[in-house]
Coordinates of C-alpha atoms and ligand atoms in Angstrom, one line a residue:
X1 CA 21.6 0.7 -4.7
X2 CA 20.1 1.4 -8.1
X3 CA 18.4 4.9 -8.0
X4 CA 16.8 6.7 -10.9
X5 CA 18.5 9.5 -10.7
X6 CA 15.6 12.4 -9.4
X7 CA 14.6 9.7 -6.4
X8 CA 18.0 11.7 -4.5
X9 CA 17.2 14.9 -6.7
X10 CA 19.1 17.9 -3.8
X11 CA 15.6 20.0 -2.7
X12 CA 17.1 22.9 -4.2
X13 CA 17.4 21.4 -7.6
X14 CA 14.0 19.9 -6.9
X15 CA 12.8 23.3 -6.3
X16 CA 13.7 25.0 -9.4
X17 CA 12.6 21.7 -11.4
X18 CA 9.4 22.0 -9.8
X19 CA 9.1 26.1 -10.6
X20 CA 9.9 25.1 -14.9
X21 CA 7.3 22.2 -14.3
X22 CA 4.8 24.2 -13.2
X23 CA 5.6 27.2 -15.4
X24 CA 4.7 25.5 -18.2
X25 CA 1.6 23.6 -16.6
X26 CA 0.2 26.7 -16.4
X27 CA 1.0 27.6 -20.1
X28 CA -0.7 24.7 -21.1
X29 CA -3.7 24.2 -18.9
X30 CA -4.9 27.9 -19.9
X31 CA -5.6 26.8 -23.4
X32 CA -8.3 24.5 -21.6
X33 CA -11.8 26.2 -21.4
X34 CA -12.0 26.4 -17.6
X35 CA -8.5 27.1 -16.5
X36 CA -8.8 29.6 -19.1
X37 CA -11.2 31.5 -17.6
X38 CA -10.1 30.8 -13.6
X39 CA -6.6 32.2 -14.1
X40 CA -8.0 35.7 -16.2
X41 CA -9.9 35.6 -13.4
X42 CA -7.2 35.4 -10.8
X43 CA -5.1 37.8 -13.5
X44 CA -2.5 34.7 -12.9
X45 CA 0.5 33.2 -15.4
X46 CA 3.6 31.8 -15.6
X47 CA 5.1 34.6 -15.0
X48 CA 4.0 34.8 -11.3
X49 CA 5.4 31.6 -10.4
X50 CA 9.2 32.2 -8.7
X51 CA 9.4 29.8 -6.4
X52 CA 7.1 26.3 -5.5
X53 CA 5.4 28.2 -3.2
X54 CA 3.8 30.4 -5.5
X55 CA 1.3 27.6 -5.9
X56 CA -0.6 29.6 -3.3
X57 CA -1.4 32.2 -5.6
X58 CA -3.2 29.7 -7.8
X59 CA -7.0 29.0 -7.2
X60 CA -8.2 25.9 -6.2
X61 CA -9.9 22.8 -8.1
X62 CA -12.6 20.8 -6.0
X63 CA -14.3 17.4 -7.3
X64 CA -17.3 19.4 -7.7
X65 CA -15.7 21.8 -10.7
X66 CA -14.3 18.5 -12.4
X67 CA -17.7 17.4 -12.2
X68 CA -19.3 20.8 -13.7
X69 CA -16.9 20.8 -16.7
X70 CA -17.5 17.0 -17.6
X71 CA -16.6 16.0 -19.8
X72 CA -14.2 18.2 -21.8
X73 CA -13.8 21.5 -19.7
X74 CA -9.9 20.6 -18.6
X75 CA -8.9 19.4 -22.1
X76 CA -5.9 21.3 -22.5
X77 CA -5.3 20.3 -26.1
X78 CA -7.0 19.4 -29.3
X79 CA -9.2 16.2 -29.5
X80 CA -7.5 13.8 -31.3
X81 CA -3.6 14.0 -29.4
X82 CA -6.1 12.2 -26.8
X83 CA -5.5 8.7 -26.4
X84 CA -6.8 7.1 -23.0
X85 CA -9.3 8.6 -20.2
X86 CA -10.3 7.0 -17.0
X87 CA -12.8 8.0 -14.6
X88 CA -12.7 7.9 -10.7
X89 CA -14.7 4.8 -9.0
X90 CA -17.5 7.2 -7.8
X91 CA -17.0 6.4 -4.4
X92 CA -18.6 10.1 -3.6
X93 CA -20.9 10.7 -6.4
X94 CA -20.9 11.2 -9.9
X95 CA -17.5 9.6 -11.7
X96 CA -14.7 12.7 -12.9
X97 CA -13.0 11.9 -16.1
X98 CA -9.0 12.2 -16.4
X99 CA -8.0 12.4 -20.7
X100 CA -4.5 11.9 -21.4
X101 CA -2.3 12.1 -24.6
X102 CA 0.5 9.6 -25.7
X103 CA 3.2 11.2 -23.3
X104 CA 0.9 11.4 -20.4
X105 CA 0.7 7.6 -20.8
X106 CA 4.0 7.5 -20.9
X107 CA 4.9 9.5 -18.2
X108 CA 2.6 7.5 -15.8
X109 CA 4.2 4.4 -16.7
X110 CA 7.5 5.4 -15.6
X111 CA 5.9 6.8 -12.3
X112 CA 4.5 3.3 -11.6
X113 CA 7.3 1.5 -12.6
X114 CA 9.3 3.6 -10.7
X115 CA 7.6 1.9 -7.4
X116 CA 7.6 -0.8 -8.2
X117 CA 11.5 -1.3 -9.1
X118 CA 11.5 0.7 -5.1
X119 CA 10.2 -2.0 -3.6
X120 CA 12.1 -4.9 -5.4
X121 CA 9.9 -5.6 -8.3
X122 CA 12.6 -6.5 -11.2
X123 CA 12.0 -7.5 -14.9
X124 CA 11.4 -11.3 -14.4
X125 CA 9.4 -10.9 -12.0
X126 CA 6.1 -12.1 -13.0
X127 CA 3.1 -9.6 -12.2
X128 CA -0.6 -10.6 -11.3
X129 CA -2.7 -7.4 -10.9
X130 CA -6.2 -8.5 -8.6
X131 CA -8.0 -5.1 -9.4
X132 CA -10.7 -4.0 -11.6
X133 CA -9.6 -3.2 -15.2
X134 CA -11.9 -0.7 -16.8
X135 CA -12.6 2.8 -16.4
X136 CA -10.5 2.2 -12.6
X137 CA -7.4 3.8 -13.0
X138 CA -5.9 0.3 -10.9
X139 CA -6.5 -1.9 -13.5
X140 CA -4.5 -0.4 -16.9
X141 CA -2.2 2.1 -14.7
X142 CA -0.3 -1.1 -12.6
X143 CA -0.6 -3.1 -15.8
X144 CA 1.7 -0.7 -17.9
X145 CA 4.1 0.1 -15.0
X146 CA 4.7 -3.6 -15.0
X147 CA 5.0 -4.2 -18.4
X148 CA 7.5 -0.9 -18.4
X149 CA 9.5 -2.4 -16.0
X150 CA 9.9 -5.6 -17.6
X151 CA 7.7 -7.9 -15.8
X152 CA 5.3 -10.5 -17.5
X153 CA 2.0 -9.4 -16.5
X154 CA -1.1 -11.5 -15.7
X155 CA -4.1 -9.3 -16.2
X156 CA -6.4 -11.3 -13.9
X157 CA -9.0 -8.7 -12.4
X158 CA -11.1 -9.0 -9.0
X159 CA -12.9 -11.5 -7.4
X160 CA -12.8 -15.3 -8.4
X161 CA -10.4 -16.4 -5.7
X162 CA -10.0 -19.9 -6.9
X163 CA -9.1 -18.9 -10.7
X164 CA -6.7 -16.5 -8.8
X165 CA -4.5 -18.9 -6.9
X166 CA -4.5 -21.2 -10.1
X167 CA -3.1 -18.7 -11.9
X168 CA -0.6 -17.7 -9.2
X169 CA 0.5 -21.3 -9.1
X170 CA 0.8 -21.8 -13.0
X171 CA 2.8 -18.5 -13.9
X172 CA 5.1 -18.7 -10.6
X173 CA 3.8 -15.2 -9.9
X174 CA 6.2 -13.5 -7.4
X175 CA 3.9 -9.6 -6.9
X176 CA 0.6 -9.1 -6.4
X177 CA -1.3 -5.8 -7.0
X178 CA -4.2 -6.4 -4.4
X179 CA -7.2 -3.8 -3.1
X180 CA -6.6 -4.6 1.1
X181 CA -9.8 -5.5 2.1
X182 CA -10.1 -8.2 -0.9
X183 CA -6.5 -9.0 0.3
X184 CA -8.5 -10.1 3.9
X185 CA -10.9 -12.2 2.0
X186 CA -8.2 -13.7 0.0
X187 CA -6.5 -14.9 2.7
X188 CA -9.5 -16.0 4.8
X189 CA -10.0 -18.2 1.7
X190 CA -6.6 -19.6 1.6
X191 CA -7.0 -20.3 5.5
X192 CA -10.6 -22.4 4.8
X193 CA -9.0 -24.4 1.5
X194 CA -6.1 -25.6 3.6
X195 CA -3.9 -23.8 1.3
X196 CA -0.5 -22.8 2.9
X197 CA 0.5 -19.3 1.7
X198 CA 4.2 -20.4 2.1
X199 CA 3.4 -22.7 -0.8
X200 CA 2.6 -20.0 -3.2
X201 CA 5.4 -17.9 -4.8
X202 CA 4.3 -14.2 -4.0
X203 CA 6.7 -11.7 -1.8
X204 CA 5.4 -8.8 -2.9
X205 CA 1.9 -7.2 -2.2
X206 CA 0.9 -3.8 -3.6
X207 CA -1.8 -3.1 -1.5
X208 CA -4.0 0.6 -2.7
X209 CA -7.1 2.2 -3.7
X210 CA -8.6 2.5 -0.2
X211 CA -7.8 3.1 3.2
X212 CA -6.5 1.2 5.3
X213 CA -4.6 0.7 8.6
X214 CA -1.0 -0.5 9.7
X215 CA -3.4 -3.1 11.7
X216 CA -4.9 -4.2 8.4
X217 CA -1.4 -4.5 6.4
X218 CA 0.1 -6.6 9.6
X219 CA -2.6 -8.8 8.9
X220 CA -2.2 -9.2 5.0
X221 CA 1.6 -9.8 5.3
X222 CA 1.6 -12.2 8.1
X223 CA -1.3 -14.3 6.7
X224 CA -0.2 -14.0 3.3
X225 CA 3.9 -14.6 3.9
X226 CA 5.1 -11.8 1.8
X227 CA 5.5 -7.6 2.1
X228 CA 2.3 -6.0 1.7
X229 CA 4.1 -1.6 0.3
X230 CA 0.9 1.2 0.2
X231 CA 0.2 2.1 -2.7
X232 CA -1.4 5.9 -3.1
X233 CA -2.9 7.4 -6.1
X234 CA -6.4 9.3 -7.2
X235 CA -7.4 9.2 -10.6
X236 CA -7.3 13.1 -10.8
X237 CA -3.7 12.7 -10.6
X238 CA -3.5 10.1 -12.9
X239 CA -4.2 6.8 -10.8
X240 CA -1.6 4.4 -9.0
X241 CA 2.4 6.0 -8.5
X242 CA 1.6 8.9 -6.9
X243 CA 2.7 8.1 -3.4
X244 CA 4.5 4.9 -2.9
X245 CA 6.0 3.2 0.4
X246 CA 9.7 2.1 0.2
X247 CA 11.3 -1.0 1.7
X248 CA 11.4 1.0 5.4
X249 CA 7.7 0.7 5.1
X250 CA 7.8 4.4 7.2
X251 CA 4.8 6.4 5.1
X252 CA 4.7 7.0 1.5
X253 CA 7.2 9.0 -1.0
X254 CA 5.3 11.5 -2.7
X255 CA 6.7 11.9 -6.3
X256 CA 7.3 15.6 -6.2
X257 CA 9.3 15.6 -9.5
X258 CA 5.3 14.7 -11.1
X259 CA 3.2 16.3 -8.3
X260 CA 3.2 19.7 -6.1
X261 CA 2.1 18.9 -2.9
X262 CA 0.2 20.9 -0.3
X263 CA -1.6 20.1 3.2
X264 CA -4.4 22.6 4.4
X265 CA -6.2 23.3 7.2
X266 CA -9.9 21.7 4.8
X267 CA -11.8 24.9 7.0
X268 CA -9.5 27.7 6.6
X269 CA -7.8 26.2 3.2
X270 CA -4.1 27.4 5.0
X271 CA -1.0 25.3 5.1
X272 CA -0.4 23.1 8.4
X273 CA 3.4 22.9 9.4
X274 CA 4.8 19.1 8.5
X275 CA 3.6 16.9 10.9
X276 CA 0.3 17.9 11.4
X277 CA -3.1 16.5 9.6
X278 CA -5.0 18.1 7.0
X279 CA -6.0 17.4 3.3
X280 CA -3.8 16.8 1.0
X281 CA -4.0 19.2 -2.4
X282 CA -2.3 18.6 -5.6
X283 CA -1.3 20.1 -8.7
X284 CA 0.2 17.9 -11.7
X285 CA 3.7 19.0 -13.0
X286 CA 3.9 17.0 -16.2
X287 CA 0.3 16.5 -17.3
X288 CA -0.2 17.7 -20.9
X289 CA -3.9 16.5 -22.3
X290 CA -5.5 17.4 -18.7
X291 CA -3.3 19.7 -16.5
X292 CA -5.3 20.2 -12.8
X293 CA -3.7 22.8 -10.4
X294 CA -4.8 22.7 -6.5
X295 CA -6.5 20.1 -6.5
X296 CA -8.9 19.1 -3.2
X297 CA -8.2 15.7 -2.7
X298 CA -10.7 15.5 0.5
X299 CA -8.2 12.8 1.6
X300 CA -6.9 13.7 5.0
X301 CA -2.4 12.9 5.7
X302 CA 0.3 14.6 7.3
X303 CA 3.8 15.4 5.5
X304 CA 6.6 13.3 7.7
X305 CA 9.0 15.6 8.9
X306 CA 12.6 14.3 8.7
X307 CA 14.4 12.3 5.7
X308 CA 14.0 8.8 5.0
X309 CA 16.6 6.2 5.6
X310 CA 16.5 5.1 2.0
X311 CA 18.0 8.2 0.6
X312 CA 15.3 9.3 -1.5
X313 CA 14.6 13.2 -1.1
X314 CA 10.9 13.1 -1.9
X315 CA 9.0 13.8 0.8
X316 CA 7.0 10.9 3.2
X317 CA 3.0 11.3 3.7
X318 CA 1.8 9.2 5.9
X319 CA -0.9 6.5 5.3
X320 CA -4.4 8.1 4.8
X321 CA -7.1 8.1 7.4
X322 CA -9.4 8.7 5.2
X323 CA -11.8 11.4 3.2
X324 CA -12.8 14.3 5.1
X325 CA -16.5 13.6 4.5
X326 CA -15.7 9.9 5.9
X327 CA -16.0 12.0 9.4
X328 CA -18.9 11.3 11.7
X329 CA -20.2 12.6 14.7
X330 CA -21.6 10.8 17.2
X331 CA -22.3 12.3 20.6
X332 CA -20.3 15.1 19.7
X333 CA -17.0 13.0 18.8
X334 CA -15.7 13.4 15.6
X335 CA -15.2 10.0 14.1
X336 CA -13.3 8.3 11.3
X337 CA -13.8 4.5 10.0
X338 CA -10.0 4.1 10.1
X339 CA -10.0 4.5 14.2
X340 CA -12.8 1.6 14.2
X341 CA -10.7 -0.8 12.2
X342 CA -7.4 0.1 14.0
X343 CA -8.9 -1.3 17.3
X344 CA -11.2 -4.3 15.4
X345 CA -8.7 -5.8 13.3
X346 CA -5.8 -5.5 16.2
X347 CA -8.0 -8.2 18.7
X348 CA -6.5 -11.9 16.9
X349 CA -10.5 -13.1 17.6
X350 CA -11.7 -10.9 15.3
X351 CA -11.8 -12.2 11.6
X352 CA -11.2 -10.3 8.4
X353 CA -14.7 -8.4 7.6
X354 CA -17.0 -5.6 9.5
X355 CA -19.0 -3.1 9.1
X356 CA -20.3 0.2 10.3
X357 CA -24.0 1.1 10.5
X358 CA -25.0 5.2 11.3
X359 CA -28.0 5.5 12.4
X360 CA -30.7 7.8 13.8
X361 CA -32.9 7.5 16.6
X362 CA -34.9 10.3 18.1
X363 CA -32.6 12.6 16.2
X364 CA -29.8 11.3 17.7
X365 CA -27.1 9.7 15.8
X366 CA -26.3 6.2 16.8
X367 CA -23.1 3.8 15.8
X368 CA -23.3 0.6 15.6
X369 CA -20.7 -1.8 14.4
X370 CA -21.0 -5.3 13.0
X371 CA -17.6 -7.5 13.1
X372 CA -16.8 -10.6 12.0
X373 CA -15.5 -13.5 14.2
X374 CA -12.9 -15.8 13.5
X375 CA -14.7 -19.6 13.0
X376 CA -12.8 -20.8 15.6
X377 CA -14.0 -18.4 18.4
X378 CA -17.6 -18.3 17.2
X379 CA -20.4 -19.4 19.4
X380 CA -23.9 -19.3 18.2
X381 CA -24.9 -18.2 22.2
X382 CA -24.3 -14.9 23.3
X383 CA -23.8 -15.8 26.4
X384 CA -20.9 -17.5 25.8
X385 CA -19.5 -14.4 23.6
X386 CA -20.5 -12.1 26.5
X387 CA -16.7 -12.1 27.4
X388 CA -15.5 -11.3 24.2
X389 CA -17.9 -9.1 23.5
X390 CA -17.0 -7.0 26.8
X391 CA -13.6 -6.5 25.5
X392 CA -14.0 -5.4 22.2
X393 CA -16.6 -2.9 23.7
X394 CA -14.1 -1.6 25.9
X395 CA -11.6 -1.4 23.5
X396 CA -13.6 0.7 20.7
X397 CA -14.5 2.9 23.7
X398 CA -11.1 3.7 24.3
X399 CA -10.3 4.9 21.0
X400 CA -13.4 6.6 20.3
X401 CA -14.8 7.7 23.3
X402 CA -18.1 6.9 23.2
X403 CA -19.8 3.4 23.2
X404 CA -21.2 1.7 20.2
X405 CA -23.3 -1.0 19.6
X406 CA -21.8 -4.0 18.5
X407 CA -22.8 -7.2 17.1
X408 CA -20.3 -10.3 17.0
X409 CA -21.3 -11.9 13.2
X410 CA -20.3 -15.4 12.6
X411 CA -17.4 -15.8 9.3
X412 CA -18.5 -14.7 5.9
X413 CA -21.7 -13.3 7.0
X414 CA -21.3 -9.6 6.1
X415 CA -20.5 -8.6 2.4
X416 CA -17.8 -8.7 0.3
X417 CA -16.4 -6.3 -2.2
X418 CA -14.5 -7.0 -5.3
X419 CA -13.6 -3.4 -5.6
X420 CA -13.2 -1.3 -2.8
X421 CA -14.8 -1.8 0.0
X422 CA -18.1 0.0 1.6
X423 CA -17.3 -0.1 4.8
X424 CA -19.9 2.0 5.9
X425 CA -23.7 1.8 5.6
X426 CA -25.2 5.5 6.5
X427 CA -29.3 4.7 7.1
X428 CA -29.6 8.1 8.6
X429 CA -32.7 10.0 6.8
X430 CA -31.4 12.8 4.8
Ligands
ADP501 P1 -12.9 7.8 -6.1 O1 -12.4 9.1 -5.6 O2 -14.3 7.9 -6.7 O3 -12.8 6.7 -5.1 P2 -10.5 6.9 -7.5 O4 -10.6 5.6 -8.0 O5 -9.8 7.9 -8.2 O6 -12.0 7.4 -7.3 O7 -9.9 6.7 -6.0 C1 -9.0 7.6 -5.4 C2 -9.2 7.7 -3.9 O8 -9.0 6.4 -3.4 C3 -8.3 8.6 -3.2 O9 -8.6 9.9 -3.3 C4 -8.3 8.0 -1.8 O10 -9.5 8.5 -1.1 C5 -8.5 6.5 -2.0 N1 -7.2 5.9 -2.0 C6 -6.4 5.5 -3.0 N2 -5.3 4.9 -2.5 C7 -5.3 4.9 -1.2 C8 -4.4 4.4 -0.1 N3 -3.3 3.8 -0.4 N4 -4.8 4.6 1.1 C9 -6.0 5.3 1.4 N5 -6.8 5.7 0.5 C10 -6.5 5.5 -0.8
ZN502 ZN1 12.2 5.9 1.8

């Protein structure tokens, strides 16, 4: 096998690269107006950091500060050695903005080439990225990982399903970069054209930007014919190729050569030991323009104890579950979307759509759930879906322990998403 060289980098040698990285991220992000004053502040500097764990000593960066200093409070070096910035979706609020200089682009590139070439992506392969180009870090982050790698890339952007298969069919495109829950649609389209997805030439999904469960990837490679690989990133930390899953498909490599990773208790802001949940927090080792240390991702993973069978030293996160504020509470039970769409999208009735309705009554909060059924199962009657009905009931009580409402919807009646998906509709009066 074909490693670049720091994939199967010794942990001790990691280590130290890691302590020089961040050494001189530190170095650089004080000459930024806010880092400048948080680490006088903290009366913290390069020379404090010894070992990785020093990170700890550092004081933590929350969506909310990124938000304060917008636009140019992180800049870390003069204006015009900025080339590029991108901005999160605003999936939470008010879009951040990420700046970077030449070798910052660079830099990414190699990060996102370097999954792709992990999961079997080589130069010939021909490249159609499905995601919004823009300010979305998806769009021009995949597109110039594939173009560093060496594949010819169709920039074809969401949406448009039918202009998407053509051009799949006319290039002979072999890798897909696809948001899941578009991936869904996508294939319930295929299914209702008659198209056979062993006709088309794709055998490689990259499927990102959202959560998601194993339940939902089954689903995309088995209806799609071809190997659906997670694909983590946040535009904070530059976008896509920031966690990546290999060929054993057994949670995500974390580049820690490019990133410091941390996961904390999100109450107490302490480490968990591996294995256990909590948010993840990052710091960027080779970011120049915009260096962020500790970094409150909100997005909720565990660190995968143990060593991959692929060799690569990097440690494994596993898949997200989702953001911490993505947590409801409905009788008491804390809730994530994730858990709903485990048990939905695991029952072969079920189609490829649903949605999640909070609700108050009599200031109670109530859950409801709509969900899609496949065209071949639907009734118009409830009383012939009564049996159905019953057993997803029973099911999304077992998981969540506490009984929502649910309505059966008939194919393509609840909305779609080009981007990522809302998933959840939250009528509750603020
Ligand atoms: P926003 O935070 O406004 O959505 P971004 O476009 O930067 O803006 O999206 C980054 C976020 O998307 C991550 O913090 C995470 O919540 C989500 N995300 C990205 N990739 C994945 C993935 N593979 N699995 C789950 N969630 C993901
Ligand atoms: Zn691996």
């Amino acid at each position: 096998m074909h490693l670049h060289e720091v994939e199967t980098i010794g942990r001790d040698a990691l280590a130290d690269l890691q302590v020089g990285a961040l050494r001189a991220t530190l170095e650089r992000a004080r000459r930024s107006p806010f880092y400048g004053r948080r680490l006088a502040e903290a009366g913290i500097g390069p020379q404090d950091i010894r070992t990785p764990g020093d990170i700890r000593k550092l004081p933590l960066t929350t969506k909310d500060d990124l938000r304060t200093e917008y636009p140019f409070g992180l800049v870390a070096c003069p204006r015009e050695e900025l080339v590029r910035l991108h901005a999160s979706s605003g999936t939470t609020g008010a879009s951040t903005v990420v700046f970077h200089d030449r070798q910052d682009l660079d830099n990414w590139s190699d990060l996102v080439a370097r999954c792709m070439y992990m999961v079997g992506m080589r130069p010939g392969d021909v490249f159609q990225n499905m995601t919004a180009y823009g300010l979305f870090t998806g769009g021009l982050g995949m597109h110039y990982g594939a173009e560093r790698l060496g594949c010819l890339t169709v920039p074809a952007g969401p949406g448009n399903t039918q202009r998407q298969v053509k051009l799949i069919r006319d290039f002979s495109v072999t890798a897909l970069h696809i948001i899941p829950s578009y991936a869904l649609h996508f294939a319930g389209w295929l299914e209702r054209e008659g198209i056979d997805p062993g006709d088309l030439t794709p055998r490689i999904a990259l499927i990102g930007a959202e959560p998601h469960t194993g339940e939902a990837r089954s689903r995309i490679e088995s209806l799609l014919e071809l190997k659906a690989y997670n694909s983590y990133g946040l535009s904070e930390m530059n976008g896509p190729g920031v966690a990546f899953e290999c060929p054993e498909q057994q949670g995500m490599h974390l580049w820690e050569d490019a990133f410091l990773m941390e996961v904390v208790d999100p109450e107490t802001l302490e480490p968990v030991p591996d294995g256990e949940p909590g948010e993840l927090v990052l710091t960027t080792l080779q970011r120049r323009a915009m260096p962020i240390l500790r970094y409150r991702t909100k997005d909720i993973t565990r660190i995968l104890p143990g060593e991959c069978a692929c060799g690569r030293t990097h440690r494994r996160i596993d898949r997200i579950t989702g953001r911490s504020d993505d947590m409801f509470i409905i009788k008491g039970v804390n809730i994530y979307p994730m858990q709903i769409e485990r048990v939905l999208l695991g029952i072969p009735e079920v189609g490829q759509n649903y949605l999640i309705i909070l609700d108050r009554e009599q200031d109670i909060d109530q859950l409801r759930v709509k969900v899609e059924i496949k065209a071949e199962h639907y009734r118009d009657d409830p009383a012939a879906m009564a049996v159905l009905h019953r057993r997803i009931i029973h099911r999304l009580r077992d998981e969540l322990l506490v009984t929502p409402g649910l309505d059966l919807m008939p194919p393509r009646s609840l909305p779609e998403a080009q981007g990522k998906a809302q998933r959840v509709e939250d009528l509750r009066p603020r």
